[in-house]
Tab-separated table of C-alpha atoms in Angstrom:
chain	number	residue	atom	x	y	z
A	259	MET	CA	94.975	98.266	95.872
A	260	GLY	CA	96.361	94.787	95.088
A	261	SER	CA	93.766	94.670	92.242
A	262	VAL	CA	94.523	98.041	90.636
A	263	LEU	CA	98.371	97.275	90.393
A	264	ALA	CA	97.530	93.401	89.116
A	265	ALA	CA	94.984	95.251	86.490
A	266	VAL	CA	97.561	97.756	85.170
A	267	SER	CA	100.958	95.663	85.770
A	268	PRO	CA	101.366	94.361	81.990
A	269	ALA	CA	101.491	97.257	80.091
A	270	VAL	CA	104.557	96.843	78.420
A	271	VAL	CA	103.793	93.068	76.966
A	272	VAL	CA	99.830	93.725	76.388
A	273	PRO	CA	99.897	95.956	73.417
A	274	ARG	CA	102.481	93.830	71.797
A	275	MET	CA	100.927	90.521	72.517
A	276	VAL	CA	97.213	91.908	71.421
A	277	GLN	CA	99.129	93.172	68.296
A	278	LEU	CA	100.688	89.521	67.703
A	279	MET	CA	96.988	88.306	67.720
A	280	GLU	CA	95.566	90.803	65.520
A	281	THR	CA	98.183	90.116	63.131
A	282	LYS	CA	97.917	85.939	63.857
A	283	TYR	CA	101.710	85.686	64.959
A	284	GLY	CA	102.181	82.949	66.867
A	285	THR	CA	98.444	82.387	67.729
A	286	GLU	CA	98.481	78.891	66.424
A	287	LYS	CA	100.287	77.709	69.452
A	288	ALA	CA	98.588	80.769	71.402
A	289	ILE	CA	101.959	82.367	72.487
A	290	PRO	CA	100.579	85.818	72.797
A	291	GLN	CA	97.871	84.420	74.983
A	292	MET	CA	100.320	82.141	77.176
A	293	ILE	CA	102.664	85.174	77.832
A	294	MET	CA	99.880	87.368	78.900
A	295	ALA	CA	98.089	84.803	81.390
A	296	GLY	CA	101.820	84.326	82.740
A	297	ALA	CA	102.242	88.304	83.047
A	298	SER	CA	99.098	88.362	84.888
A	299	CYS	CA	100.155	85.507	87.251
A	300	ASP	CA	103.918	86.869	87.773
A	301	ASP	CA	102.310	90.278	89.159
A	302	ILE	CA	99.902	88.029	91.849
A	303	PHE	CA	103.434	86.730	93.229
A	304	VAL	CA	104.890	90.310	93.227
A	305	ILE	CA	102.218	91.902	95.100
A	306	VAL	CA	101.840	89.256	97.556
A	307	LEU	CA	105.523	88.819	98.317
A	308	PHE	CA	105.977	92.888	98.395
A	309	THR	CA	103.061	93.384	100.659
A	310	THR	CA	104.885	90.678	103.230
A	311	PHE	CA	108.216	91.818	103.155
A	312	LEU	CA	107.170	95.644	103.329
A	313	SER	CA	105.067	94.059	106.469
A	314	MET	CA	108.574	92.739	107.511
A	315	ALA	CA	110.610	95.843	107.005
A	316	GLN	CA	107.780	97.936	109.093
A	317	GLY	CA	108.583	95.330	112.428
A	318	GLY	CA	105.703	93.352	111.179
A	319	SER	CA	106.123	89.357	110.482
A	320	ALA	CA	105.653	87.457	107.772
A	321	ASP	CA	102.506	85.829	107.214
A	322	ILE	CA	102.526	82.317	106.022
A	323	LYS	CA	98.723	82.568	105.041
A	324	ALA	CA	99.612	85.414	102.478
A	325	PHE	CA	102.088	82.855	100.245
A	326	ALA	CA	99.216	79.985	100.837
A	327	ASN	CA	96.580	82.398	99.100
A	328	ILE	CA	98.908	82.989	95.968
A	329	PRO	CA	97.969	79.134	94.251
A	330	VAL	CA	94.117	79.384	95.676
A	331	SER	CA	93.692	83.097	94.080
A	332	ILE	CA	94.976	81.747	90.782
A	333	ILE	CA	92.505	78.679	90.856
A	334	LEU	CA	89.711	80.268	92.077
A	335	GLY	CA	90.203	83.583	89.759
A	336	ILE	CA	90.256	80.672	86.820
A	337	ILE	CA	87.150	78.896	87.909
A	338	LEU	CA	85.278	82.329	88.434
A	339	GLY	CA	86.444	83.721	85.234
A	340	ALA	CA	85.303	80.433	83.751
A	341	ILE	CA	81.643	80.718	85.174
A	342	VAL	CA	80.814	83.746	84.069
A	343	GLY	CA	82.298	83.253	80.634
A	344	TYR	CA	80.467	80.610	79.997
A	345	LEU	CA	76.985	82.077	81.446
A	346	LEU	CA	77.750	85.211	79.065
A	347	TYR	CA	78.297	82.629	76.391
A	348	LEU	CA	74.890	80.975	77.015
A	349	PHE	CA	73.431	84.484	77.347
A	350	PHE	CA	74.441	85.699	73.954
A	351	GLU	CA	73.003	82.148	72.377
A	352	THR	CA	69.630	82.197	74.064
A	353	ALA	CA	69.221	85.877	72.770
A	354	TYR	CA	69.846	85.359	69.588
A	355	ALA	CA	67.992	81.820	69.688
A	356	LYS	CA	64.967	84.041	70.472
A	357	LYS	CA	65.466	86.562	68.039
A	358	HIS	CA	66.711	89.396	70.517
A	359	TYR	CA	70.153	89.981	68.583
A	360	VAL	CA	73.108	91.578	70.876
A	361	ARG	CA	74.758	94.124	68.699
A	362	ASN	CA	79.118	93.727	68.851
A	363	SER	CA	79.320	96.701	70.809
A	364	MET	CA	76.383	95.942	73.392
A	365	LYS	CA	78.511	92.695	73.780
A	366	VAL	CA	81.469	94.847	74.322
A	367	ILE	CA	79.875	96.708	77.067
A	368	ILE	CA	78.326	93.992	78.731
A	369	VAL	CA	81.784	92.164	78.779
A	370	LEU	CA	83.495	95.084	80.418
A	371	GLY	CA	81.464	95.207	82.699
A	372	CYS	CA	81.539	91.610	83.620
A	373	SER	CA	85.284	92.326	83.507
A	374	PHE	CA	85.148	95.264	86.281
A	375	LEU	CA	82.493	93.566	88.633
A	376	LEU	CA	85.376	90.516	88.284
A	377	ILE	CA	88.201	93.105	89.665
A	378	ALA	CA	85.755	94.494	92.203
A	379	ILE	CA	84.915	91.037	93.461
A	380	GLU	CA	88.540	90.317	94.301
A	381	GLY	CA	88.191	93.717	96.520
A	382	TRP	CA	85.193	92.683	98.022
A	383	LEU	CA	86.734	89.212	99.126
A	384	GLU	CA	89.829	90.754	100.657
A	385	GLY	CA	90.826	89.140	103.488
A	386	LYS	CA	87.932	86.388	103.138
A	387	ILE	CA	88.904	84.439	100.064
A	388	ALA	CA	91.391	85.019	97.591
A	389	VAL	CA	90.668	85.405	94.386
A	390	SER	CA	92.573	86.666	91.286
A	391	GLY	CA	90.194	89.238	89.638
A	392	LEU	CA	92.548	89.565	86.584
A	393	LEU	CA	92.708	86.025	86.001
A	394	ALA	CA	89.124	85.710	86.421
A	395	VAL	CA	89.046	88.332	83.340
A	396	VAL	CA	91.449	86.663	81.091
A	397	SER	CA	89.548	83.308	82.135
A	398	MET	CA	86.268	84.623	81.487
A	399	ALA	CA	87.840	85.853	77.656
A	400	CYS	CA	89.330	82.676	76.832
A	401	VAL	CA	85.605	80.568	77.584
A	402	LEU	CA	84.286	83.106	75.322
A	403	LYS	CA	86.766	82.702	72.354
A	404	MET	CA	86.515	78.996	72.831
A	405	LYS	CA	82.675	79.091	72.928
A	406	CYS	CA	81.325	81.798	70.482
A	407	THR	CA	81.590	81.466	66.476
A	408	ALA	CA	84.828	82.421	65.382
A	409	PHE	CA	83.078	85.642	63.548
A	410	VAL	CA	81.648	87.129	66.702
A	411	SER	CA	85.105	86.264	68.848
A	412	LYS	CA	86.958	88.349	65.566
A	413	ARG	CA	84.623	91.099	65.784
A	414	LEU	CA	84.741	91.293	69.539
A	415	SER	CA	88.541	91.237	69.496
A	416	GLU	CA	88.408	94.367	66.883
A	417	LYS	CA	86.389	96.037	69.248
A	418	PHE	CA	88.532	95.883	71.679
A	419	GLY	CA	91.607	96.664	69.782
A	420	LYS	CA	89.891	99.670	69.121
A	421	LEU	CA	89.219	100.574	73.087
A	422	TRP	CA	92.677	99.707	74.113
A	423	LEU	CA	94.216	102.606	71.500
A	424	ALA	CA	92.570	105.320	73.875
A	425	ALA	CA	93.183	102.940	77.121
A	426	GLU	CA	97.094	102.266	75.877
A	427	VAL	CA	97.660	106.261	76.103
A	428	ILE	CA	95.944	106.301	79.556
A	429	LEU	CA	97.917	103.720	81.086
A	430	PHE	CA	101.404	104.695	79.995
A	431	VAL	CA	100.600	108.479	81.246
A	432	LEU	CA	99.672	106.987	84.398
A	433	VAL	CA	102.966	104.969	84.473
A	434	GLY	CA	105.152	108.088	83.690
A	435	ALA	CA	103.209	109.999	86.683
A	436	ALA	CA	104.327	107.464	88.783
A	437	VAL	CA	108.021	107.639	88.190
A	438	ASP	CA	110.374	109.934	89.848
A	439	ILE	CA	113.261	110.782	87.562
A	440	ARG	CA	115.657	112.488	90.284
A	441	TYR	CA	116.446	109.425	92.100
A	442	THR	CA	117.474	107.421	88.872
A	443	LEU	CA	121.334	108.304	89.326
A	444	GLU	CA	121.530	107.586	92.611
A	445	ALA	CA	121.162	103.950	91.857
A	446	GLY	CA	124.534	103.348	90.366
A	447	LEU	CA	126.040	100.629	88.683
A	448	ALA	CA	125.385	98.203	91.493
A	449	ALA	CA	121.728	98.853	90.604
A	450	VAL	CA	122.275	98.283	87.071
A	451	ALA	CA	124.188	94.988	87.780
A	452	MET	CA	121.570	93.489	90.088
A	453	ILE	CA	118.730	94.391	87.651
A	454	PHE	CA	120.772	92.038	84.996
A	455	VAL	CA	121.269	89.213	86.974
A	456	ALA	CA	117.608	89.065	88.239
A	457	LEU	CA	116.936	89.270	84.240
A	458	ILE	CA	119.274	86.433	84.173
A	459	PHE	CA	117.223	84.228	86.297
A	460	ARG	CA	114.445	85.237	85.225
A	461	SER	CA	115.147	84.142	81.674
A	462	PHE	CA	116.361	81.166	83.204
A	463	GLY	CA	113.020	80.720	84.707
A	464	VAL	CA	111.045	80.920	81.254
A	465	LEU	CA	113.127	78.639	79.546
A	466	LEU	CA	112.621	76.231	81.989
A	467	CYS	CA	108.799	76.624	81.866
A	468	THR	CA	108.806	75.548	78.449
A	469	VAL	CA	110.925	72.523	78.533
A	470	LYS	CA	108.200	70.287	77.837
A	471	THR	CA	106.109	72.591	75.492
A	472	ASN	CA	106.129	72.107	71.649
A	473	LEU	CA	107.668	75.437	70.947
A	474	SER	CA	110.637	75.574	69.397
A	475	ALA	CA	113.869	77.305	69.841
A	476	LYS	CA	112.714	80.690	68.531
A	477	GLU	CA	110.146	80.923	70.188
A	478	ARG	CA	111.201	79.942	73.761
A	479	ALA	CA	113.705	82.743	72.905
A	480	PHE	CA	110.662	84.929	71.634
A	481	CYS	CA	109.152	84.244	75.286
A	482	VAL	CA	112.311	85.108	77.333
A	483	ILE	CA	112.422	88.277	75.227
A	484	ALA	CA	108.851	89.057	75.964
A	485	TYR	CA	109.218	88.423	79.678
A	486	LEU	CA	112.245	91.033	79.848
A	487	PRO	CA	110.436	94.276	80.277
A	488	LYS	CA	108.850	95.512	83.909
A	489	ALA	CA	107.361	98.426	84.043
A	490	THR	CA	104.155	99.210	85.878
A	491	VAL	CA	104.385	96.901	88.835
A	492	GLN	CA	107.391	98.939	89.655
A	493	ALA	CA	106.521	102.321	89.201
A	494	ALA	CA	103.015	101.673	91.316
A	495	ILE	CA	104.733	100.181	94.254
A	496	GLY	CA	108.554	101.194	93.740
A	497	SER	CA	107.621	104.646	96.116
A	498	VAL	CA	105.629	102.498	98.636
A	499	PRO	CA	108.685	101.900	100.934
A	500	PHE	CA	109.531	105.934	100.642
A	501	ALA	CA	106.326	106.510	101.214
A	502	ALA	CA	106.099	104.582	104.568
A	503	GLY	CA	108.971	106.234	105.583
A	504	LEU	CA	111.421	103.632	105.399
A	505	PRO	CA	114.844	103.977	105.480
A	506	CYS	CA	115.776	101.693	102.091
A	507	GLY	CA	113.062	103.658	100.516
A	508	LYS	CA	115.036	106.172	98.153
A	509	ILE	CA	117.445	103.283	97.032
A	510	VAL	CA	114.237	100.924	96.754
A	511	LEU	CA	112.352	103.827	94.619
A	512	SER	CA	115.698	104.411	92.761
A	513	VAL	CA	116.183	100.878	91.809
A	514	ALA	CA	112.667	100.621	90.619
A	515	VAL	CA	112.966	103.602	87.883
A	516	MET	CA	116.414	102.211	86.656
A	517	ALA	CA	114.367	98.990	85.947
A	518	ILE	CA	111.927	100.788	84.061
A	519	ILE	CA	114.258	102.427	82.311
A	520	ILE	CA	116.199	99.298	80.963
A	521	THR	CA	114.180	96.277	81.029
A	522	ALA	CA	110.541	98.129	79.520
A	523	PRO	CA	112.889	99.977	75.879
A	524	LEU	CA	114.878	96.271	76.056
A	525	GLY	CA	111.768	94.113	76.338
A	526	ALA	CA	109.524	96.863	73.788
A	527	PHE	CA	112.585	96.886	71.111
A	528	GLY	CA	113.399	93.225	71.443
A	529	MET	CA	109.879	91.914	70.977
A	530	ASP	CA	109.590	94.156	67.785
A	531	LEU	CA	112.666	93.082	66.157
A	532	THR	CA	112.206	89.254	66.456
A	533	TYR	CA	108.525	88.708	66.428
A	534	LYS	CA	108.715	88.389	62.639
A	535	LYS	CA	111.845	86.229	62.487
A	536	PHE	CA	110.767	84.020	65.638
A	537	LEU	CA	107.272	83.510	65.602
A	538	THR	CA	105.101	81.654	62.647
A	539	ARG	CA	102.521	83.688	61.164
A	540	GLU	CA	99.003	81.676	61.162
A	541	GLU	CA	97.248	81.398	57.947
A	542	SER	CA	93.996	83.211	57.315
A	543	ARG	CA	90.969	80.581	57.367
């Protein structure tokens, strides 16, 4: 279940970051890429901690190994993705050198196939070795971006951007199907207050992580805004305690739905209203 949740988790952030990369806002300092990678890492912690505390609530005990697996999965995911990305680069370059030109559409299919394979590897190794499939995909894409020529990487980005138009619709339909609005009003003002307190701590954490970077104050503020929305992970796991028969299941689901309703529009509108003011547009070369 973890790999599926991680694969769909940054649904609110990803479309905006892809748009920013296409329009060259913040790309000079790799701000959209940094936010996407950070959101992916964040979801690994969420899923591991949720699974651990769910086990404790059901009468089990916390497994220290699960916490230790977090940095291991991050490191191994990055290494695995970098290796696959470099091998793909060698394959494309060797084919081109031998005059076996691989069309961009075929490259997209190959990259997609490798991405699904990396996600599947996470499931195959579950219980044996902790590997983040999503981070492996991100790492693979970064290596391809660095090694391939600018023209090739731009064409691949455009191709994947067109695929995202359809994938975005499917993704948000799945989010809507996972949310049960009937329990929302039962959460009350206490849940709203708790969500905003959590957002304050989350924003402080983002500012703390960007202290030693070369980002300006406005760029750091945009990173804070980009980290506000929480949607698909809450929609996917919010109903699990309720389905497991826990007494707190209904309130957990209610707070999860409330978090989606509050943070998703807040972050989405915030990013749309501020990215032109807070981020610098990279000049086309």
